[in-house]
mmCIF file with all atom_site columns, C-alpha atoms in Angstrom:
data_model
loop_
_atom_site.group_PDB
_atom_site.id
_atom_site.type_symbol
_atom_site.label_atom_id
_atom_site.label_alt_id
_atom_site.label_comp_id
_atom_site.label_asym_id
_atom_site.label_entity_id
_atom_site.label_seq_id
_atom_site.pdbx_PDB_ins_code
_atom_site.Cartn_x
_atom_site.Cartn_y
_atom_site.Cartn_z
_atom_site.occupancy
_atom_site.B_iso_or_equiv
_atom_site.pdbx_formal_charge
_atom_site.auth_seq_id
_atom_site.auth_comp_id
_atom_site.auth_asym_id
_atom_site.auth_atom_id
_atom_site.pdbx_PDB_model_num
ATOM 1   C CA . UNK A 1 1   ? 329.381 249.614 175.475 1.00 88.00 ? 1   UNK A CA 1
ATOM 2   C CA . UNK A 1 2   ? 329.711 248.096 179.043 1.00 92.00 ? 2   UNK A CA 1
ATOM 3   C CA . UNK A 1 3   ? 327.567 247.160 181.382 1.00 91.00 ? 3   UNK A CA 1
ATOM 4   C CA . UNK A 1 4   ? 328.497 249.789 183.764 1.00 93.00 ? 4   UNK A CA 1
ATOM 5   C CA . UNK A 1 5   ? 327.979 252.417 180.676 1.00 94.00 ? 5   UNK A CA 1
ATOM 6   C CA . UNK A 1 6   ? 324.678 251.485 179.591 1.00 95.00 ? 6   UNK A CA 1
ATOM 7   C CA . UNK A 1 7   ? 323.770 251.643 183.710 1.00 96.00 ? 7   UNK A CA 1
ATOM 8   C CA . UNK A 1 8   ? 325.315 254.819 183.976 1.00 96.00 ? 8   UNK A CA 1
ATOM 9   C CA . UNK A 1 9   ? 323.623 256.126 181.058 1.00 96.00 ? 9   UNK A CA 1
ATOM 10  C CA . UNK A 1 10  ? 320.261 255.286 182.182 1.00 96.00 ? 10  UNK A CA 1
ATOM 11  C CA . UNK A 1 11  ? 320.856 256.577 185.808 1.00 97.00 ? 11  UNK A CA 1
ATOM 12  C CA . UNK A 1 12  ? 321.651 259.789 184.023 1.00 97.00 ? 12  UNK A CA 1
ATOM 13  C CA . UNK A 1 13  ? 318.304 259.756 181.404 1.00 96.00 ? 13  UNK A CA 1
ATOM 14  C CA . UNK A 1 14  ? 316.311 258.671 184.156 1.00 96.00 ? 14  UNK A CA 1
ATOM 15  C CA . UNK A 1 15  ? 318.113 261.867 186.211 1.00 96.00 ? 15  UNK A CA 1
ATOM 16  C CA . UNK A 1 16  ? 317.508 264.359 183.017 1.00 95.00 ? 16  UNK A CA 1
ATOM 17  C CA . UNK A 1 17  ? 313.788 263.107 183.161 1.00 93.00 ? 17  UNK A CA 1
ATOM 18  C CA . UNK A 1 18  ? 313.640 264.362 186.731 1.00 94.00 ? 18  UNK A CA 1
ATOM 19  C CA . UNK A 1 19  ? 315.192 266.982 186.074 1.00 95.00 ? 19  UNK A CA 1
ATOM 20  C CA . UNK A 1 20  ? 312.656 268.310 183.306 1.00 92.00 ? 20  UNK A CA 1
ATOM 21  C CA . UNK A 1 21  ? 309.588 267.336 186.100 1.00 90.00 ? 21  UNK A CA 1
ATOM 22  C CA . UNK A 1 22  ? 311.000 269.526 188.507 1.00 90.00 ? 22  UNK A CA 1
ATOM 23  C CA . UNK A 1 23  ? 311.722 271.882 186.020 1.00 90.00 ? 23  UNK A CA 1
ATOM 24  C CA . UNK A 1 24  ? 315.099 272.430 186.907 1.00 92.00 ? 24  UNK A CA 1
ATOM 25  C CA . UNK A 1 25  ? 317.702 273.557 183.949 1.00 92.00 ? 25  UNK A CA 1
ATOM 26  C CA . UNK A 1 26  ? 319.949 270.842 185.275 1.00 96.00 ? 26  UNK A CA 1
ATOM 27  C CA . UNK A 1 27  ? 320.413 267.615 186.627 1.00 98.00 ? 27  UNK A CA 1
ATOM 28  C CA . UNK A 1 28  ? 322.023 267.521 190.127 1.00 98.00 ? 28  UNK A CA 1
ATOM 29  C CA . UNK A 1 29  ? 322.848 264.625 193.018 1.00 98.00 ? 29  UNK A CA 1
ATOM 30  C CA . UNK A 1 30  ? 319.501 264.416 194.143 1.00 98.00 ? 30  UNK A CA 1
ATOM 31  C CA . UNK A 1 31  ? 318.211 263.880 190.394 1.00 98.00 ? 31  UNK A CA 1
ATOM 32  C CA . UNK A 1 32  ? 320.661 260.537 190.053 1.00 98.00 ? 32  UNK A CA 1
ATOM 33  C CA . UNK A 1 33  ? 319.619 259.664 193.275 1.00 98.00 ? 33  UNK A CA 1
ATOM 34  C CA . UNK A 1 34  ? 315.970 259.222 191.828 1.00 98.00 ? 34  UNK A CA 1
ATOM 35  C CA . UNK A 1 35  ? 317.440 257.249 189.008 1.00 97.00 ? 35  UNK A CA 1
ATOM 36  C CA . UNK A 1 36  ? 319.604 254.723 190.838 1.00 98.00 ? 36  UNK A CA 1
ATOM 37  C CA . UNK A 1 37  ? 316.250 254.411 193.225 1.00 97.00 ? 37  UNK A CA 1
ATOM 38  C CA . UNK A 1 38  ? 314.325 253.972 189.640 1.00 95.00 ? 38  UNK A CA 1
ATOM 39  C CA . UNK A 1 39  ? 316.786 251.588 187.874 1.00 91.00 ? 39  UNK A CA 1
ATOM 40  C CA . UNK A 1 40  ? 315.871 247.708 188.664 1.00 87.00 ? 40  UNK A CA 1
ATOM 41  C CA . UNK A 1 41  ? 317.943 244.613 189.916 1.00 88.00 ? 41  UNK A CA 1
ATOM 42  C CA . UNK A 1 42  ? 321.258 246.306 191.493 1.00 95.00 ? 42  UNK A CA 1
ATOM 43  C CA . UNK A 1 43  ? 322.689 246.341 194.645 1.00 96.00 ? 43  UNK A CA 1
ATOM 44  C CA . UNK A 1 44  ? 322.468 250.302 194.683 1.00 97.00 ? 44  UNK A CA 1
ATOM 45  C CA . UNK A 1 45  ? 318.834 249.908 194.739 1.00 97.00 ? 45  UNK A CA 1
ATOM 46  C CA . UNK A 1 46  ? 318.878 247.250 197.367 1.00 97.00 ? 46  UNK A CA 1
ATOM 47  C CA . UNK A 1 47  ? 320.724 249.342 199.682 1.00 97.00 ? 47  UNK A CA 1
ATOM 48  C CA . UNK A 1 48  ? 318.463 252.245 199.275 1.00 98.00 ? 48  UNK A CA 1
ATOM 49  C CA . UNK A 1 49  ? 315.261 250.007 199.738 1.00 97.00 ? 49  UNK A CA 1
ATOM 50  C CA . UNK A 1 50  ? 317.059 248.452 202.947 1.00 96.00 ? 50  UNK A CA 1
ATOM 51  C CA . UNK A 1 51  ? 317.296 252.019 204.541 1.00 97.00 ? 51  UNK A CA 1
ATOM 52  C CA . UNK A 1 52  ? 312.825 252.412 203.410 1.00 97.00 ? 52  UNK A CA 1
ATOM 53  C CA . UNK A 1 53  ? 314.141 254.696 200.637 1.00 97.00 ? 53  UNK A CA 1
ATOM 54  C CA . UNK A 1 54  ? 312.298 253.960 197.279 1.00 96.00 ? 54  UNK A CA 1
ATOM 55  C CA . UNK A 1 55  ? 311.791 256.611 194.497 1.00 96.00 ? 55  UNK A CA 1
ATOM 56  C CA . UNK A 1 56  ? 308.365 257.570 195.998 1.00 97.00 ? 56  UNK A CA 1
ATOM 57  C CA . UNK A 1 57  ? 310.134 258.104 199.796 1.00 98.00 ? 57  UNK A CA 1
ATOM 58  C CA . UNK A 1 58  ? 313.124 259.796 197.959 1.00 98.00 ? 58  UNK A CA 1
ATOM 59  C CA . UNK A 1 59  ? 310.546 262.455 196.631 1.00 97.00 ? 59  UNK A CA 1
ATOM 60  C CA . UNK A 1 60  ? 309.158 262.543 199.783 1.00 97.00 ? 60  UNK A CA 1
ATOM 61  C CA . UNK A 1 61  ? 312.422 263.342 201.608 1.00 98.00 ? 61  UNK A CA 1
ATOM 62  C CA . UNK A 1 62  ? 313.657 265.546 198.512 1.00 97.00 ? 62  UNK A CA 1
ATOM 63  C CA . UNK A 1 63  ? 309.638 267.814 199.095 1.00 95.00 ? 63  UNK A CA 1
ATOM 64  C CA . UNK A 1 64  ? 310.247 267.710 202.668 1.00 96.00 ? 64  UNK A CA 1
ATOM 65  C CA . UNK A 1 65  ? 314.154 269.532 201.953 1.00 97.00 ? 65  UNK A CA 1
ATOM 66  C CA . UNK A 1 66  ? 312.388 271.636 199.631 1.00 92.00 ? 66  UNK A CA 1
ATOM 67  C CA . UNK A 1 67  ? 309.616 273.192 202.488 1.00 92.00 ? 67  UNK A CA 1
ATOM 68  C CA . UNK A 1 68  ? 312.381 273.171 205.238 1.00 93.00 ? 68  UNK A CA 1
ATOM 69  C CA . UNK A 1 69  ? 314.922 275.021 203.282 1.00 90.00 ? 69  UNK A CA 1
ATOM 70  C CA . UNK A 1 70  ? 312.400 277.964 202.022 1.00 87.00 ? 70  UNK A CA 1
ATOM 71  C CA . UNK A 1 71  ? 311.302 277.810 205.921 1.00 87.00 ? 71  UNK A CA 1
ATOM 72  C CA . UNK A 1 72  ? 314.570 278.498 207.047 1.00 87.00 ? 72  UNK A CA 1
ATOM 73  C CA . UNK A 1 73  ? 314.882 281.791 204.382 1.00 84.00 ? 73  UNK A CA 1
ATOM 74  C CA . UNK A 1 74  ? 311.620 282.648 206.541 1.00 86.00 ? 74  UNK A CA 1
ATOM 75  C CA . UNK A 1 75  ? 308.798 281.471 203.524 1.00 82.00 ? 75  UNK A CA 1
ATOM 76  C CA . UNK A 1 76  ? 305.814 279.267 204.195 1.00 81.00 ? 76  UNK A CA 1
ATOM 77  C CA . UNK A 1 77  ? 305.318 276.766 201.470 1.00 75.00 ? 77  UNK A CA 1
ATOM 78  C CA . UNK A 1 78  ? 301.576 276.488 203.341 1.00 77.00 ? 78  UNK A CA 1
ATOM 79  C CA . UNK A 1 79  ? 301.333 280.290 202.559 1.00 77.00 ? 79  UNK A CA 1
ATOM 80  C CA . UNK A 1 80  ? 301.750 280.443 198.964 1.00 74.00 ? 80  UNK A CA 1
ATOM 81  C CA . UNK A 1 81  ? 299.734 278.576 196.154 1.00 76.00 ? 81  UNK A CA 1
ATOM 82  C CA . UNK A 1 82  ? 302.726 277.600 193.958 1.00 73.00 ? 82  UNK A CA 1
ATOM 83  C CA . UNK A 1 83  ? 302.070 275.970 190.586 1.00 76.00 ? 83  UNK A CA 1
ATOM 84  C CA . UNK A 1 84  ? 303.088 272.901 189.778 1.00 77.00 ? 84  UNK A CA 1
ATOM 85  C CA . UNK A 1 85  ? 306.559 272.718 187.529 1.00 77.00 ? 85  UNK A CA 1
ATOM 86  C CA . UNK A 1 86  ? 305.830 273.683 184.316 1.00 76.00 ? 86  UNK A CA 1
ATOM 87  C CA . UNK A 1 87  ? 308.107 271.021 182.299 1.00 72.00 ? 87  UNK A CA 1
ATOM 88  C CA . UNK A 1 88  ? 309.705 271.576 179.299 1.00 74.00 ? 88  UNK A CA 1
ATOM 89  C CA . UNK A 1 89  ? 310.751 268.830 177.091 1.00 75.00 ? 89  UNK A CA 1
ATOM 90  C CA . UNK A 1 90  ? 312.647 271.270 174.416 1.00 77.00 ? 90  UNK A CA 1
ATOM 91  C CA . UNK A 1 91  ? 314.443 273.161 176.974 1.00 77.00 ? 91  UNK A CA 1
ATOM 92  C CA . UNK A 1 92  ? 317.976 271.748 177.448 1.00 83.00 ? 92  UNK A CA 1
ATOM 93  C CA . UNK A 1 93  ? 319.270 270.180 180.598 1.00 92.00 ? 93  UNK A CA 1
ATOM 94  C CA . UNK A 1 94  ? 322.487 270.042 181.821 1.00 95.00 ? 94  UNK A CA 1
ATOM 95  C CA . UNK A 1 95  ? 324.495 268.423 184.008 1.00 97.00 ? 95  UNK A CA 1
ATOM 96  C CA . UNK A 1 96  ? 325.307 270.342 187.675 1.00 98.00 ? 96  UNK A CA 1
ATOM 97  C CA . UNK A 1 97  ? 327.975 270.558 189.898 1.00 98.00 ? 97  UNK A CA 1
ATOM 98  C CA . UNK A 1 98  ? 326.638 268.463 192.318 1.00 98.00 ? 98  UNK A CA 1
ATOM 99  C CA . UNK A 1 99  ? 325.757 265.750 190.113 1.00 98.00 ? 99  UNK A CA 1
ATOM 100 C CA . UNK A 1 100 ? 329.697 266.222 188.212 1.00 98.00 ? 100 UNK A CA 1
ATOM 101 C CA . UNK A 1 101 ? 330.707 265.898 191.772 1.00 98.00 ? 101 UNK A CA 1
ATOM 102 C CA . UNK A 1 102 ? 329.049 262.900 192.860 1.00 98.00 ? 102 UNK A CA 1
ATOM 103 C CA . UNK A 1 103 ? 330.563 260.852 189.584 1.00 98.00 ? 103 UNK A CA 1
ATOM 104 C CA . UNK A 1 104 ? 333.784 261.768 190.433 1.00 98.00 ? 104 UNK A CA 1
ATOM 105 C CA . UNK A 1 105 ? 333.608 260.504 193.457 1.00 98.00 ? 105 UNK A CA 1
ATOM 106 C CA . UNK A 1 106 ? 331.913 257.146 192.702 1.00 97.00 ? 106 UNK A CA 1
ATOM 107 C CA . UNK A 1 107 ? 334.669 257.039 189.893 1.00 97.00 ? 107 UNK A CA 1
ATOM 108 C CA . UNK A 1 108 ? 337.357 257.531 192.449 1.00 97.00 ? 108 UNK A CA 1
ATOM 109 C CA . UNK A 1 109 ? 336.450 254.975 194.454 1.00 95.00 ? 109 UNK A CA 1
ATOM 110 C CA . UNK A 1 110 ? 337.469 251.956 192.342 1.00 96.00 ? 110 UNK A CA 1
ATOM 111 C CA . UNK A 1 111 ? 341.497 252.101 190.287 1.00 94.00 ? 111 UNK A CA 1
ATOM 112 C CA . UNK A 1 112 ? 340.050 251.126 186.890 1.00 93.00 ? 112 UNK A CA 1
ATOM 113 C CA . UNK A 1 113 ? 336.568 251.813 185.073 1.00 90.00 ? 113 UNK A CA 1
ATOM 114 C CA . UNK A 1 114 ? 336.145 247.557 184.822 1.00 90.00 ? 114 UNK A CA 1
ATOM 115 C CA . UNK A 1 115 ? 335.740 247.366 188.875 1.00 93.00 ? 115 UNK A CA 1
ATOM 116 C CA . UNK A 1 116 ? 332.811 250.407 188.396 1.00 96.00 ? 116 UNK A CA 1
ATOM 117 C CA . UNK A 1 117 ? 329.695 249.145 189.683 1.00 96.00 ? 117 UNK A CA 1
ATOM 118 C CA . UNK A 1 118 ? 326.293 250.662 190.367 1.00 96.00 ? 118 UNK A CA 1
ATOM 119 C CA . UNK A 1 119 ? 326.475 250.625 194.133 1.00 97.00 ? 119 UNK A CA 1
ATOM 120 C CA . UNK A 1 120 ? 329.825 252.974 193.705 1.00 97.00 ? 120 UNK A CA 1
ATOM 121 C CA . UNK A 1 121 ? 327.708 255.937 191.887 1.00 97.00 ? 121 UNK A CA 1
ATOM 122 C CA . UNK A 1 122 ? 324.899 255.205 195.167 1.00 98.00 ? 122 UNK A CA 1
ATOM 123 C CA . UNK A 1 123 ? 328.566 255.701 197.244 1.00 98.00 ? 123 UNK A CA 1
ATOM 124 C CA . UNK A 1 124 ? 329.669 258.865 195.288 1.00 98.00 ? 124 UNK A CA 1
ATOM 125 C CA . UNK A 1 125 ? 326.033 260.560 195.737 1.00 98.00 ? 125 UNK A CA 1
ATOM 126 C CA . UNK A 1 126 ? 326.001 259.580 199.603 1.00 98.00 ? 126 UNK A CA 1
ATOM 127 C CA . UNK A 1 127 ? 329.487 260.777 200.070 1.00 97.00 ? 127 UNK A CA 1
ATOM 128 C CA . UNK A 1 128 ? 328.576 264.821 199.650 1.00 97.00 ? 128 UNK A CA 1
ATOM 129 C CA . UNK A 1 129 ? 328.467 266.093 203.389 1.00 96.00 ? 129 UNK A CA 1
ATOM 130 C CA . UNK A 1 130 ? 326.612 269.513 202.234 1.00 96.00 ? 130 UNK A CA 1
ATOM 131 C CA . UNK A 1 131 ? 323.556 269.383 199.711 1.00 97.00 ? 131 UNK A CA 1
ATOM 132 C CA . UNK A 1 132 ? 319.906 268.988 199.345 1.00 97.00 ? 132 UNK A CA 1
ATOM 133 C CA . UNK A 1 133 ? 320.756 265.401 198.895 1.00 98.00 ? 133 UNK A CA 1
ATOM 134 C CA . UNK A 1 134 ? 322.814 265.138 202.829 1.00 98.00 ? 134 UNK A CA 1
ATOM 135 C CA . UNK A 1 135 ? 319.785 267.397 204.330 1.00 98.00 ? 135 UNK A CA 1
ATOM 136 C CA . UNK A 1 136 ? 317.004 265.280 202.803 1.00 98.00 ? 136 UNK A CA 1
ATOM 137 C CA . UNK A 1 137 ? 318.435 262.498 204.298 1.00 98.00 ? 137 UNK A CA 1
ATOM 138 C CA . UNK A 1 138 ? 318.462 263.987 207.622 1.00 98.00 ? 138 UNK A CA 1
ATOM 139 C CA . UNK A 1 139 ? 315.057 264.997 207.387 1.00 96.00 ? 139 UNK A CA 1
ATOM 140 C CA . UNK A 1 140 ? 313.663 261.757 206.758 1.00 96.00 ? 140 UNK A CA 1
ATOM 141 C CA . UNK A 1 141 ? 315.899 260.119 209.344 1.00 97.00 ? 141 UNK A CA 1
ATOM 142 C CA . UNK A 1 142 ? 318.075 258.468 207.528 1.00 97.00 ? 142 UNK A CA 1
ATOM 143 C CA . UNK A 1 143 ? 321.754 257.667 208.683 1.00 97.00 ? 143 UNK A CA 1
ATOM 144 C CA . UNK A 1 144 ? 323.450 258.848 205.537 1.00 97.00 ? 144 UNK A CA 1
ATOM 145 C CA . UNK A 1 145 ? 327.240 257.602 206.739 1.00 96.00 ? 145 UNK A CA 1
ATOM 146 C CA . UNK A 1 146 ? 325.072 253.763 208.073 1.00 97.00 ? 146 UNK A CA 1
ATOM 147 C CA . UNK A 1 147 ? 323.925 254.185 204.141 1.00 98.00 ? 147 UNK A CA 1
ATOM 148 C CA . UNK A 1 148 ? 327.465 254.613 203.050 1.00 97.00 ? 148 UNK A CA 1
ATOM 149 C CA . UNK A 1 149 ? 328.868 252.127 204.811 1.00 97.00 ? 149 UNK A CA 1
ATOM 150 C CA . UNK A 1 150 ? 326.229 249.771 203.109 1.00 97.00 ? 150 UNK A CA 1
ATOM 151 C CA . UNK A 1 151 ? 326.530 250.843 199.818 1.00 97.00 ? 151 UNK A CA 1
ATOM 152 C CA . UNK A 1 152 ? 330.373 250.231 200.360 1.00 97.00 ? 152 UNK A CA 1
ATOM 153 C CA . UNK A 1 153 ? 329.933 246.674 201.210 1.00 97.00 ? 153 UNK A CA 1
ATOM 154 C CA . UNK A 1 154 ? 327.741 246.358 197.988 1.00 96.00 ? 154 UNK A CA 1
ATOM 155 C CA . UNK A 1 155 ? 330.038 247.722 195.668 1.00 95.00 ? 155 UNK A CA 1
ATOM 156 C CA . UNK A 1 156 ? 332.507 245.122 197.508 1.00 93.00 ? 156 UNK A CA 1
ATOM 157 C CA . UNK A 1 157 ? 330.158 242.106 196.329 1.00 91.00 ? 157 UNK A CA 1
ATOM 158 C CA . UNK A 1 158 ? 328.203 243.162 193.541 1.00 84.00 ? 158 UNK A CA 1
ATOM 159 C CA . UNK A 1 159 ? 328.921 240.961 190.964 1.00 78.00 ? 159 UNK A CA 1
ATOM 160 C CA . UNK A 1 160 ? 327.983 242.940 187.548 1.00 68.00 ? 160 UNK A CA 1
#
């Protein structure tokens, strides 16, 4: 196995892990995002940290989509006592759309599978325009096409 598929492997454990604390019944965009943020030493990680986003400010931004989007259906998360996810850890988790979509784009950036590198699956999350992943972003103020961009020129220079 490859660098890139051990990587991309762990980015999508660390994802299904997320998944199961949230107790979603799959893993989506903003579930890899959490595992590139998680996964040590890579440029993808870098460029995340250079925009203030580490896994505890991605959760932060990801709660923060979470309240806004159930205030927007007209529900106050301040109203309600919700329990806490109730994780599973024999309940199968899949893989969703979003996150499907957000490897074929990091996949589609680069003409072979060698020239992969972590920053390009940061590139393929960041590229979805619609999402919880795009809106988080917004709400904590951060430039997701400046992020991009960055994670762009990483993928460039990231020697693997």
């Amino acid at each position: 196995m490859s660098a890139i598929d051990h990587y991309i492997n762990a980015v999508m454990e660390r994802g299904e892990a997320e998944a199961r604390a949230d107790g979603s019944a799959a893993v989506e965009a903003h579930h890899l995002l959490l595992g590139i943020a998680a996964h040590a030493e890579t440029a993808a990680r870098a460029v995340l940290e250079s925009a203030g986003l580490d896994r505890p400010a991605i959760r932060a931004a990801l709660d923060r989509e979470f309240e806004h989007s159930l205030s927007a259906a007209g529900v106050s998360l301040a109203a309600y006592d919700l329990p806490a996810a109730a994780p599973d850890p024999e309940r199968r988790v899949g893989v969703g759309a979003s996150s499907r979509l957000a490897l074929e784009r990091g996949f589609a950036t680069v003409d072979r599978k060698k020239d992969l590198r972590p920053a390009h699956l940061l590139l393929g999350v960041l590229e979805a325009e619609v999402g919880t992943v795009p809106r988080a972003l917004a709400l904590a103020g951060v430039a997701r096409e400046d992020l991009a961009n960055r994670a762009r020129e990483a993928a460039a220079t990231e020697a693997w």
